[in-house]
Coordinates of C-alpha atoms and ligand atoms in Angstrom, one line a residue:
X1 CA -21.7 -14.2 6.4
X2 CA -25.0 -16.1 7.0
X3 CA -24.3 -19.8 8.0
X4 CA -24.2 -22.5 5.6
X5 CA -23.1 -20.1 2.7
X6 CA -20.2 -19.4 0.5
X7 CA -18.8 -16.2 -1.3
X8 CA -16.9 -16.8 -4.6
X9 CA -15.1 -13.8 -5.9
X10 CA -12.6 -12.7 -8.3
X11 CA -11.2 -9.5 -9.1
X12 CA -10.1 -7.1 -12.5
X13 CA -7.8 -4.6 -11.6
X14 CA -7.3 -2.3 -14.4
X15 CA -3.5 -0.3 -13.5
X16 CA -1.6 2.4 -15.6
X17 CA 1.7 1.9 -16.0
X18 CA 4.4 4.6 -15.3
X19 CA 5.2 5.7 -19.0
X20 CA 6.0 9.1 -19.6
X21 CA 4.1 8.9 -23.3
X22 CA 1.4 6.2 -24.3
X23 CA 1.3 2.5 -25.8
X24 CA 1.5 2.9 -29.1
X25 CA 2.2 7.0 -29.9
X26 CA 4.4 9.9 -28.4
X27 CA 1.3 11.9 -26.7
X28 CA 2.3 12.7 -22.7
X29 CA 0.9 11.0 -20.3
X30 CA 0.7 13.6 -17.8
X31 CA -2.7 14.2 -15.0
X32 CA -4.6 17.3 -15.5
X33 CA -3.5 18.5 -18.8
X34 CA -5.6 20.7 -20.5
X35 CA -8.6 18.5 -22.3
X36 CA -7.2 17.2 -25.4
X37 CA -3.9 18.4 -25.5
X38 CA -2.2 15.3 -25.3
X39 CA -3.4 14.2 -28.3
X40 CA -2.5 13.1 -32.2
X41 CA -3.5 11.2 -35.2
X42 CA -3.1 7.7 -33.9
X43 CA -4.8 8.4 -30.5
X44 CA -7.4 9.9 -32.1
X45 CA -7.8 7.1 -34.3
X46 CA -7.8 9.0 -37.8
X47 CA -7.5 7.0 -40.5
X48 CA -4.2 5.8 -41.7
X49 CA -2.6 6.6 -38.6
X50 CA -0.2 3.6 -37.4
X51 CA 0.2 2.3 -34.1
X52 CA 3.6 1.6 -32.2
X53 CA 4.6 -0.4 -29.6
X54 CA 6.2 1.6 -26.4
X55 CA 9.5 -0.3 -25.4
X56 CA 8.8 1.1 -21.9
X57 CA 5.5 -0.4 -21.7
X58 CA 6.9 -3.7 -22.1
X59 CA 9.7 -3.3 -19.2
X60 CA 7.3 -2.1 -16.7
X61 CA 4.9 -4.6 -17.4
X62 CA 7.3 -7.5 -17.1
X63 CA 8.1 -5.6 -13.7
X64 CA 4.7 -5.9 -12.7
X65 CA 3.9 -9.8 -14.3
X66 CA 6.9 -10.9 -12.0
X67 CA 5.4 -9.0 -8.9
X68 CA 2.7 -10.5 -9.3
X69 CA 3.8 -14.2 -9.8
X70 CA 3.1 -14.4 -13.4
X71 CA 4.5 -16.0 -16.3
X72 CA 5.9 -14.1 -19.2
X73 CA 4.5 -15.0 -22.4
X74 CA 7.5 -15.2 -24.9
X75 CA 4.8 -14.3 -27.8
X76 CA 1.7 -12.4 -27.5
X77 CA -0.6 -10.9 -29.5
X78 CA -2.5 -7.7 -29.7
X79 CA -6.3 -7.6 -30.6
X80 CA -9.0 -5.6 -32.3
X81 CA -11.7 -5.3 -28.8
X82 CA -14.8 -4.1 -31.1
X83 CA -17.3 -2.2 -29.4
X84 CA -18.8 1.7 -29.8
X85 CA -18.4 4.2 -27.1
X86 CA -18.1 8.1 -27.6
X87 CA -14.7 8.2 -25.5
X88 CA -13.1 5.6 -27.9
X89 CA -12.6 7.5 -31.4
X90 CA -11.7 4.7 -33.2
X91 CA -14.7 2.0 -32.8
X92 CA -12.3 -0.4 -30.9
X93 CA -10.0 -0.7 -28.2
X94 CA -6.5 -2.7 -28.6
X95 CA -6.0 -5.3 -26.1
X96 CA -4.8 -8.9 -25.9
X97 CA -7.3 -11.8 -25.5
X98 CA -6.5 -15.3 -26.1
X99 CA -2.2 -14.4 -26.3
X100 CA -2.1 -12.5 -23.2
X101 CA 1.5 -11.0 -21.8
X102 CA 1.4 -12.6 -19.1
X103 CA -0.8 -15.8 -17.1
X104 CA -0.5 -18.2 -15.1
X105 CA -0.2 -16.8 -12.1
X106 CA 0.3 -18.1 -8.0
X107 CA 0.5 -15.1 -5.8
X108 CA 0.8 -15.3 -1.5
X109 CA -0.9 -12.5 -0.1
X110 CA -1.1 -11.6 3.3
X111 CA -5.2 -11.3 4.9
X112 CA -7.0 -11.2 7.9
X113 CA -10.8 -11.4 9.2
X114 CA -11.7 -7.7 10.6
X115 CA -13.9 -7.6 13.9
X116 CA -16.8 -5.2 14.7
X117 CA -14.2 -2.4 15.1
X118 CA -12.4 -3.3 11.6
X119 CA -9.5 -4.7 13.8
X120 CA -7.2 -7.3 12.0
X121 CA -7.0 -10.6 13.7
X122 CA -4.6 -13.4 13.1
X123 CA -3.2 -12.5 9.8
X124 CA -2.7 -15.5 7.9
X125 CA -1.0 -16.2 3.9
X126 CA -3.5 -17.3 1.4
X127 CA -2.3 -18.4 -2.1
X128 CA -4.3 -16.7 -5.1
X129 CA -4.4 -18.1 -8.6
X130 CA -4.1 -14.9 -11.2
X131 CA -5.6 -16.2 -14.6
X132 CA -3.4 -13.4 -16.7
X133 CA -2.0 -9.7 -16.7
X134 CA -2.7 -8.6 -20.3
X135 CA -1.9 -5.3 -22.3
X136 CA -4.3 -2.6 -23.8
X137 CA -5.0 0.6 -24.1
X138 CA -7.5 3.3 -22.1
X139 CA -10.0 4.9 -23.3
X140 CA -10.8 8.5 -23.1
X141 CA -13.1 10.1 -20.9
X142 CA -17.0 11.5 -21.5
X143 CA -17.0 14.8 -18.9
X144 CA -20.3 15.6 -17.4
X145 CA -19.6 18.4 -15.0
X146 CA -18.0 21.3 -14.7
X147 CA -18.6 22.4 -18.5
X148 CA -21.2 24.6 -19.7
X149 CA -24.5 23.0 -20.6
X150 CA -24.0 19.7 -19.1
X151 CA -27.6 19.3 -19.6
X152 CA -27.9 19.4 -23.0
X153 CA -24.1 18.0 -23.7
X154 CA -21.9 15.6 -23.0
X155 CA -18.0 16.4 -23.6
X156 CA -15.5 14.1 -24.7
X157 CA -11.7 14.5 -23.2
X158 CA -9.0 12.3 -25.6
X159 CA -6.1 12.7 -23.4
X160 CA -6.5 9.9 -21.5
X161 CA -7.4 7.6 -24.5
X162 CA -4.3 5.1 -25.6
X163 CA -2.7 5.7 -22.0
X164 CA -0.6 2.3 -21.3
X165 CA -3.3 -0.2 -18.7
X166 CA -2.0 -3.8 -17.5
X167 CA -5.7 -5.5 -16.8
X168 CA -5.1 -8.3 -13.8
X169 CA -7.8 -10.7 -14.0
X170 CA -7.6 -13.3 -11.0
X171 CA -9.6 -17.1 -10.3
X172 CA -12.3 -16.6 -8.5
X173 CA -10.6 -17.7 -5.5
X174 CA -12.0 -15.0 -2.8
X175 CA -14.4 -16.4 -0.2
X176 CA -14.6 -12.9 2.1
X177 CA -14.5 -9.4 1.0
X178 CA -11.5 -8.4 3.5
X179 CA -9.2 -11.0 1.5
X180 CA -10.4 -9.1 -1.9
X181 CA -9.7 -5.9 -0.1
X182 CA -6.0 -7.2 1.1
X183 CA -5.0 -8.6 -2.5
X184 CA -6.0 -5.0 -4.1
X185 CA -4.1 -3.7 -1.3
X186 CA -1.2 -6.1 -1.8
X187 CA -1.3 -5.7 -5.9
X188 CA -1.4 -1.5 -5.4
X189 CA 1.9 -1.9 -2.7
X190 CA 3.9 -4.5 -5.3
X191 CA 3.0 -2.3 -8.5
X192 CA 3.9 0.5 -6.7
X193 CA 7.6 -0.9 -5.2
X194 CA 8.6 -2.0 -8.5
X195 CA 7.4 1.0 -10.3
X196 CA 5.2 0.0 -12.9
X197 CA 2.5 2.1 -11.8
X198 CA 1.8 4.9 -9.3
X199 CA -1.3 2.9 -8.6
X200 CA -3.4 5.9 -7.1
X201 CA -6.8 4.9 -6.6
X202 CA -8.0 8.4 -6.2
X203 CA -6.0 9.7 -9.5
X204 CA -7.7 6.3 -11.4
X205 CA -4.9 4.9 -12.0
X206 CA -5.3 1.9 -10.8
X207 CA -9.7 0.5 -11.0
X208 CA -11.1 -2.3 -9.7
X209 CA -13.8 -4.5 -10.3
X210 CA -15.5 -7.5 -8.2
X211 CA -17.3 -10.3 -9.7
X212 CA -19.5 -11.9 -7.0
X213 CA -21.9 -14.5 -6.6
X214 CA -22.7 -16.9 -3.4
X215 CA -23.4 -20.5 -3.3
X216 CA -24.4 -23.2 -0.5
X217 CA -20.9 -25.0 1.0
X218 CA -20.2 -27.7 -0.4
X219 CA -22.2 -26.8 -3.4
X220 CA -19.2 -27.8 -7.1
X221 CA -20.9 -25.5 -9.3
X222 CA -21.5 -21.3 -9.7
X223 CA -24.4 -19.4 -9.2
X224 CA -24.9 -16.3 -11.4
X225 CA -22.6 -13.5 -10.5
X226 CA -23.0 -9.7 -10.6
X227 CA -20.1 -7.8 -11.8
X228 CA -19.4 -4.7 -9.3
X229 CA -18.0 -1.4 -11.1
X230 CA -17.7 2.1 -10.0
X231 CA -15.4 1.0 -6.9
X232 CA -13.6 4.6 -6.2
X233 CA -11.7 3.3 -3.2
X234 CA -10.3 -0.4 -1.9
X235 CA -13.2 -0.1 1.2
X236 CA -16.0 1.0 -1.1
X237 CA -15.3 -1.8 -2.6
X238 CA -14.7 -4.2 0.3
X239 CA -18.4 -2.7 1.2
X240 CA -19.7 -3.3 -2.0
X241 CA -18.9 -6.8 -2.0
X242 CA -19.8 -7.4 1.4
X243 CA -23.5 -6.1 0.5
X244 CA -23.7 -7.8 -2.4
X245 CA -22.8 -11.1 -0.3
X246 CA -26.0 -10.5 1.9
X247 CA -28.1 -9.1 -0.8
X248 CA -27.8 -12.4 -2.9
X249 CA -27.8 -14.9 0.0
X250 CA -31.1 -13.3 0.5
X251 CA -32.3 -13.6 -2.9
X252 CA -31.6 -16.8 -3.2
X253 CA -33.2 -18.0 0.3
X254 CA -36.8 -16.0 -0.9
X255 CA -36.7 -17.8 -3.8
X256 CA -35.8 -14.7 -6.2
X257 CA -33.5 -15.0 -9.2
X258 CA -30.6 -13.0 -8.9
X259 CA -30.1 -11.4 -12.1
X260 CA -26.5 -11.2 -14.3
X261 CA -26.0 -7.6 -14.1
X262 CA -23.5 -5.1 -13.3
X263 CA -24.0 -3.0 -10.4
X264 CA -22.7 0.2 -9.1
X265 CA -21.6 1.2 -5.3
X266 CA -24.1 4.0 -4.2
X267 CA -22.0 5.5 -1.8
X268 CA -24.3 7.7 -0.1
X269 CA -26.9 5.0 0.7
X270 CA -24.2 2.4 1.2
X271 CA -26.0 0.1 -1.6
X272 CA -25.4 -1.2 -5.2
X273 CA -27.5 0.0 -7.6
X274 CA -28.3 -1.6 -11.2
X275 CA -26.5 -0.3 -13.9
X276 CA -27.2 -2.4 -17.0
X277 CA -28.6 -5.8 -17.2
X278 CA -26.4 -8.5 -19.2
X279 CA -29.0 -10.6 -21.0
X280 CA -26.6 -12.1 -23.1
X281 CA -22.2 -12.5 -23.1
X282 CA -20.8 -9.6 -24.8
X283 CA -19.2 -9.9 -28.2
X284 CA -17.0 -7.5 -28.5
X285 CA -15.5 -9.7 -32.1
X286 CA -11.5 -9.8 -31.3
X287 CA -9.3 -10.2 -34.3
X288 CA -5.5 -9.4 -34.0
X289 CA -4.6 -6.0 -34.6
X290 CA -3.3 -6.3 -38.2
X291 CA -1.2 -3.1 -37.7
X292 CA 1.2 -4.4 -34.3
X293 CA 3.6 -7.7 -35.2
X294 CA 3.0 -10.1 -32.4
X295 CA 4.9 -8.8 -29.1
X296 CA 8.1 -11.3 -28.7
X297 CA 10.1 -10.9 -25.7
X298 CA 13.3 -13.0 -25.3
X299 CA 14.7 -15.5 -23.0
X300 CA 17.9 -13.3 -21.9
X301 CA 14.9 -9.7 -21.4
X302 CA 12.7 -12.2 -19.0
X303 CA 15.6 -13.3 -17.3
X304 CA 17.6 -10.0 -16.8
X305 CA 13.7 -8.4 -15.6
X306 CA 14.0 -11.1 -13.2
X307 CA 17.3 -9.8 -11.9
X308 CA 16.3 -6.4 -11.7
X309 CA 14.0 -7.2 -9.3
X310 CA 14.2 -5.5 -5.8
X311 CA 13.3 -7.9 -2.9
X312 CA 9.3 -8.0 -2.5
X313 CA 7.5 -6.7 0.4
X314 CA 6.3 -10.4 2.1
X315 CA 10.4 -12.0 1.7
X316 CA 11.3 -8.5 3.1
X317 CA 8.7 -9.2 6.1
X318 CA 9.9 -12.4 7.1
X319 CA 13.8 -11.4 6.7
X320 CA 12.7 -8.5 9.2
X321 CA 11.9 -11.0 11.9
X322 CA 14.3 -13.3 11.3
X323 CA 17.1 -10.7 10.8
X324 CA 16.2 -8.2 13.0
X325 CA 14.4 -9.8 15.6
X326 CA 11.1 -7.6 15.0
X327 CA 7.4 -8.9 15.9
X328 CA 5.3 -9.8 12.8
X329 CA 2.9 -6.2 13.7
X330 CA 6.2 -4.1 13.3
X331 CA 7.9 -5.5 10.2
X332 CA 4.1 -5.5 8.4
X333 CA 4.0 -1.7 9.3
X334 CA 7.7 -1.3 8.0
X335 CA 7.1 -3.0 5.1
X336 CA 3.9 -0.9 4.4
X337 CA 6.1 1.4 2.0
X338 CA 9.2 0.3 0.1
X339 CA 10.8 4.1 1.0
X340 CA 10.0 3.2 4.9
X341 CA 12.0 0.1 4.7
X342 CA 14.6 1.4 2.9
X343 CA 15.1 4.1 5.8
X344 CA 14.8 1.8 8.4
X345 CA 17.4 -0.8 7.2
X346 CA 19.4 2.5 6.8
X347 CA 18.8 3.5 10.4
X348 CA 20.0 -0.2 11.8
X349 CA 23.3 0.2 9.8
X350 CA 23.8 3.3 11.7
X351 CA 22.5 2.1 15.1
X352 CA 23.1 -1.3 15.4
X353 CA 20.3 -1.5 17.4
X354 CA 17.1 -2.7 15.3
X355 CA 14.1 -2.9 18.2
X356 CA 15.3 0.4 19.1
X357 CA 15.2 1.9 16.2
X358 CA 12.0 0.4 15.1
X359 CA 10.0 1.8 17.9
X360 CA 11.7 5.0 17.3
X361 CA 10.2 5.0 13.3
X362 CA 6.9 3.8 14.3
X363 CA 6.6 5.8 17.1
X364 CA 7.8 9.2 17.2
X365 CA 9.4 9.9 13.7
X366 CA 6.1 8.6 12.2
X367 CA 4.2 11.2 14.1
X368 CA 6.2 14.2 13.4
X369 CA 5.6 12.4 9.4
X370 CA 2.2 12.3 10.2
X371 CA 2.0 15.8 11.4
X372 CA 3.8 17.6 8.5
X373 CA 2.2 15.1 6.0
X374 CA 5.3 13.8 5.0
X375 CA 6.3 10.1 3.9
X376 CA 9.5 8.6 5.2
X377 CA 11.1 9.6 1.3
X378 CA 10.7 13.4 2.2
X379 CA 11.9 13.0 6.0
X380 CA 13.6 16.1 7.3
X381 CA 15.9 13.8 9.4
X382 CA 18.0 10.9 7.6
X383 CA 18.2 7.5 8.7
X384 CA 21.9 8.4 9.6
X385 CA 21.1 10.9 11.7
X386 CA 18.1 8.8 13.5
X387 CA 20.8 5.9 13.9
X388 CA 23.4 8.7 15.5
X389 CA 20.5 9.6 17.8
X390 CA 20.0 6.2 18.8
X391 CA 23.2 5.5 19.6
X392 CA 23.4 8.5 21.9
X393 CA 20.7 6.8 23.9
X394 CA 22.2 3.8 23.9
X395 CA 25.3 4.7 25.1
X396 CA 23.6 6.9 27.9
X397 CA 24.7 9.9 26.4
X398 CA 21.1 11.2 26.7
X399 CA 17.8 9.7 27.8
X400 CA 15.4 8.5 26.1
X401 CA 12.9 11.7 27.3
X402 CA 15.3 14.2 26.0
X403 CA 16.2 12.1 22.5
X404 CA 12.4 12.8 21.9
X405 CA 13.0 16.4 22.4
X406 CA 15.8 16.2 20.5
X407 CA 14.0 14.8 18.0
X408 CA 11.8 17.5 17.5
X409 CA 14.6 19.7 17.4
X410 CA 16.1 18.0 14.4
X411 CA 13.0 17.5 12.5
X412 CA 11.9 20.7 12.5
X413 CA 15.2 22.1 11.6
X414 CA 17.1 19.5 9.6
X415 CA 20.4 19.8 12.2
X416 CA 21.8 16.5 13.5
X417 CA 21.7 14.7 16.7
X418 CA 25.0 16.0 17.9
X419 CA 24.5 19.7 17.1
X420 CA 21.3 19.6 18.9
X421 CA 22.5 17.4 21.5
X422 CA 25.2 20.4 22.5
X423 CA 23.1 23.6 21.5
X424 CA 20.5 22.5 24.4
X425 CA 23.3 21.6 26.7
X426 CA 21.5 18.3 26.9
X427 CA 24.4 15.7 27.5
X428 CA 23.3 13.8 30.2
X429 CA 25.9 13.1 33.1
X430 CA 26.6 9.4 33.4
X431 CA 30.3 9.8 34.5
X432 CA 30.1 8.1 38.1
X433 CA 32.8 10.3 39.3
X434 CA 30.7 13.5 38.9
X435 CA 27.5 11.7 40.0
X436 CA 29.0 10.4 43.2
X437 CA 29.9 14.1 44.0
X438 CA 26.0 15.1 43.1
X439 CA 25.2 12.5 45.8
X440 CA 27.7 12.5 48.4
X441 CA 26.3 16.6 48.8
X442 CA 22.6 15.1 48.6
X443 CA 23.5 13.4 51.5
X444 CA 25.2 15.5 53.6
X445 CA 21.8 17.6 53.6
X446 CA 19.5 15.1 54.3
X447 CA 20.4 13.7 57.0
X448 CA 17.8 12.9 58.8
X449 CA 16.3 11.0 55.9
X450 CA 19.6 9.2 55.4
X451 CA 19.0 7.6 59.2
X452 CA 15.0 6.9 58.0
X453 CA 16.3 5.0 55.1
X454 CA 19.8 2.8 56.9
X455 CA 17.1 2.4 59.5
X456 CA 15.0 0.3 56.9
X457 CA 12.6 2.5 55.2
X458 CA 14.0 1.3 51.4
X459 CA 10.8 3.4 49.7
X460 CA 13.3 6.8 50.4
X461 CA 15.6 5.7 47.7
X462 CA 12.9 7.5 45.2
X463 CA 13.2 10.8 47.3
X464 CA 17.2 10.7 46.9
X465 CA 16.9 9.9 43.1
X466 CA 14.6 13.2 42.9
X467 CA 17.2 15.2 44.8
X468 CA 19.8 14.0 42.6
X469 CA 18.0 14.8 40.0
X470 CA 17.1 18.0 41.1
X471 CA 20.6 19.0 41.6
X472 CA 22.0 18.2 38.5
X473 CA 19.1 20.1 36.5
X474 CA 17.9 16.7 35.1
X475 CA 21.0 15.9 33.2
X476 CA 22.3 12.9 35.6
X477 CA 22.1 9.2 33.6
X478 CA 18.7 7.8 36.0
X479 CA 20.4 4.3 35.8
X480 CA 23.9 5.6 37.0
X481 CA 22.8 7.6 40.0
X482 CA 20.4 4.7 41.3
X483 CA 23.7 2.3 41.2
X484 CA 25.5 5.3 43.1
X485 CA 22.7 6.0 45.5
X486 CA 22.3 2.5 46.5
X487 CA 25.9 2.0 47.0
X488 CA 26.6 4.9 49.0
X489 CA 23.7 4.7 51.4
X490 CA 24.3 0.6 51.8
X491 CA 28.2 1.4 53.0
Ligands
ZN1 ZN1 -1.3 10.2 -29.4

């Protein structure tokens, strides 16, 4: 950013939450369903229908208000959102406004500064202030492609219309676009490990928006801010953002006004684009919903969602260091996925061994994963099994080469360490018995090199490991037959 200037940003993240059937009626939520199938009288919005509230709305949001660091409302209230759109049948949308769920928010979040290459460097915690997570319902959806006639019609599609949304509106605390990029990622990772939403960008079910203006440092007040929509992925929006930081620094130092609109990313020229100008506020006339009693939640459901709550992914980060002895770069990665941490701890219970069996996850389990587009969940090997396999390392049952080959083995046919371990005839020899046999032979041959080496040429002790080696067909333990080699030679 230019010097002598300041971003201020704050963020709207719209995200479904993961109800079978919608806020206030029975239809399905489920993707790709045939156009307006999922559909009845009170999504619709024919008259006389009567909305009602979905228990299971209420538990996941509470799930996701105290992942977020939110305060649950004990009273809220459901309002009339007037506005007129052909994907919303009945003239209005219900949402909350001045009674939201939830507000209040403080929320740590972990962010970084990317260099040139989009590196992270020296990730630091920043506290966020989140103004509210309120209810409401989606809209539907106006289809423009794929239909016939698109040019001369536009189709409506209902299912999606009266599909559960929590809307997370935050301060405008964001100064960079990388920290508004790291709190959607951080919001999409806690919504996801405490299942309130599935939080698939790519599916829409989880939106955001960026509001964005720039001021001098040190400058109290706000400048006019452009609201950013249309943000299909969390670095389309990070560029967005990040052009609309340079565009208005630049307005502002020519002298040009910079306009309250909203703006849209244009992917293929990396740009925003005008969508609509705001001239004035929006008045969209709330009223409560006179068809939903207020929504009252008690003392003893806030608390006992409070106890349901699986540890969060930054406690889980720093117990992973302190616990486990691991370097802040691989807990983060660990902690990336709530089914990855799971099988790691799972893995150290078995092990016992928790660098080892870190590198072993990051490393070469995460590749085969990788390879076969799997996630830890649907891992072919158990964390039992990777612990067993570890531990035949560890006790120099095998080395470390052939446990990656064993590896292999196991993942590509779901057998266990052991099994494989004894199909391949892979036990390595570590028994100093047998390996002082191996060597007292090696040495009887080479006798000539045995003189060499008394005589002071030390560098031979590398040609006697590789006839060792050699002669037991790669199984001897390296570390055993050094400590035999050196003994025998030095008597
Ligand atoms: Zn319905």
């Amino acid at each position: 950013m230019k010097e002598g200037w300041e971003a201020v940003i704050g963020m709207e993240i719209h995200a479904q939450l993961a109800t079978d059937t919608k806020i206030f009626c029975g239809c399905k939520t489920s993707f790709g369903a045939e156009p307006n199938s999922n559909t009845c009288p009170v999504c619709l919005g024919l008259p006389g229908a009567l909305p009602v509230l979905n228990k299971r709305v209420v538990e996941l949001a509470a799930k996701a208000a105290l992942a977020l660091g939110l305060n649950i409302n004990e009273t809220s209230i459901f309002s009339r959102k007037n506005y007129f759109y052909p994907d919303l049948p009945k003239g209005y949308q219900i949402s909350q406004y001045d009674k939201p769920f939830s507000s209040d928010g403080k929320l740590t979040i972990m962010t970084a500064e990317r260099d040139e290459g989009g590196h992270a460097r020296d990730w630091k915690p920043m506290e966020i202030g989140i103004t509210r997570m309120h209810l409401e319902e989606d809209a539907g959806k106006n289809v423009h492609e794929g239909l016939p006639e698109t040019d001369k019609y536009s189709y409506v599609d209902l299912n999606r219309a009266g599909t559960a949304l929590g809307e997370i509106v935050t301060e405008p605390d964001f100064r960079t676009s990388w920290q508004a990029y790291d709190y959607v990622n951080h919001v999409r990772r806690a919504l996801q490990w405490v299942g309130a939403s599935e939080a698939d960008m790519e599916k829409g079910n989880l939106r955001c928006e960026a509001n964005v203006s720039v001021r001098k440092v040190g400058q109290k007040e706000f400048n006019t801010k452009v609201e950013l929509k249309n943000l299909n992925s969390v670095r389309f929006m990070q560029k967005a953002v990040e052009y609309e930081i340079e565009r208005q620094i630049e307005a502002h130092e020519n002298g040009e006004e910079v306009l309250q609109e909203t703006r849209l990313w244009d992917e293929k020229n990396n740009m925003t684009r005008v969508m609509r100008l705001k001239e004035n506020a929006d008045d969209y006339r709330y009223f409560p919903e006179p068809d939903l009693q207020p929504l009252k939640v008690s003392t003893e459901f806030i608390e006992q969602s409070k106890n349901e709550m699986p540890e969060l992914p930054l406690p889980m980060l720093d117990r992973f260091q302190s616990e486990y002895g691991l370097s802040f770069a691989d807990a983060s990665q660990l902690v990336a996925e709530k089914d990855l941490a799971e099988f790691y701890e799972n893995t150290v219970k078995v092990s016992k061994n928790p660098k080892v069996s870190a590198n072993w996850i990051l490393g070469e389990l995460t590749r085969e994963l990788n390879n076969a587009d799997n996630s830890a969940s649907d891992s072919p090997i158990t964390p039992e099994n990777l612990g067993n396999l570890i531990v035949f390392i560890d006790s120099g049952k095998i080395s470390g080469k052939q446990a990656k080959e064993v590896l292999i083995e196991m993942f590509d046919s779901g057998k266990t360490a052991a099994d494989v371990v004894k199909e391949k005839g892979l036990e390595q020899i570590s028994d100093v018995g047998e390996i002082g046999r191996i060597v007292d032979e090696v040495i009887a041959k080479n006798t000539e090199q045995v003189e060499a080496y008394r005589g002071g040429n030390q560098k031979l002790l590398g040609f006697f490991v590789g006839q060792v080696m050699k002669a037991s067909q790669g199984k001897a333990n390296p570390k055993v037959v050094n400590e035999v080699l050196r003994n025998k030679l030095n008597s």
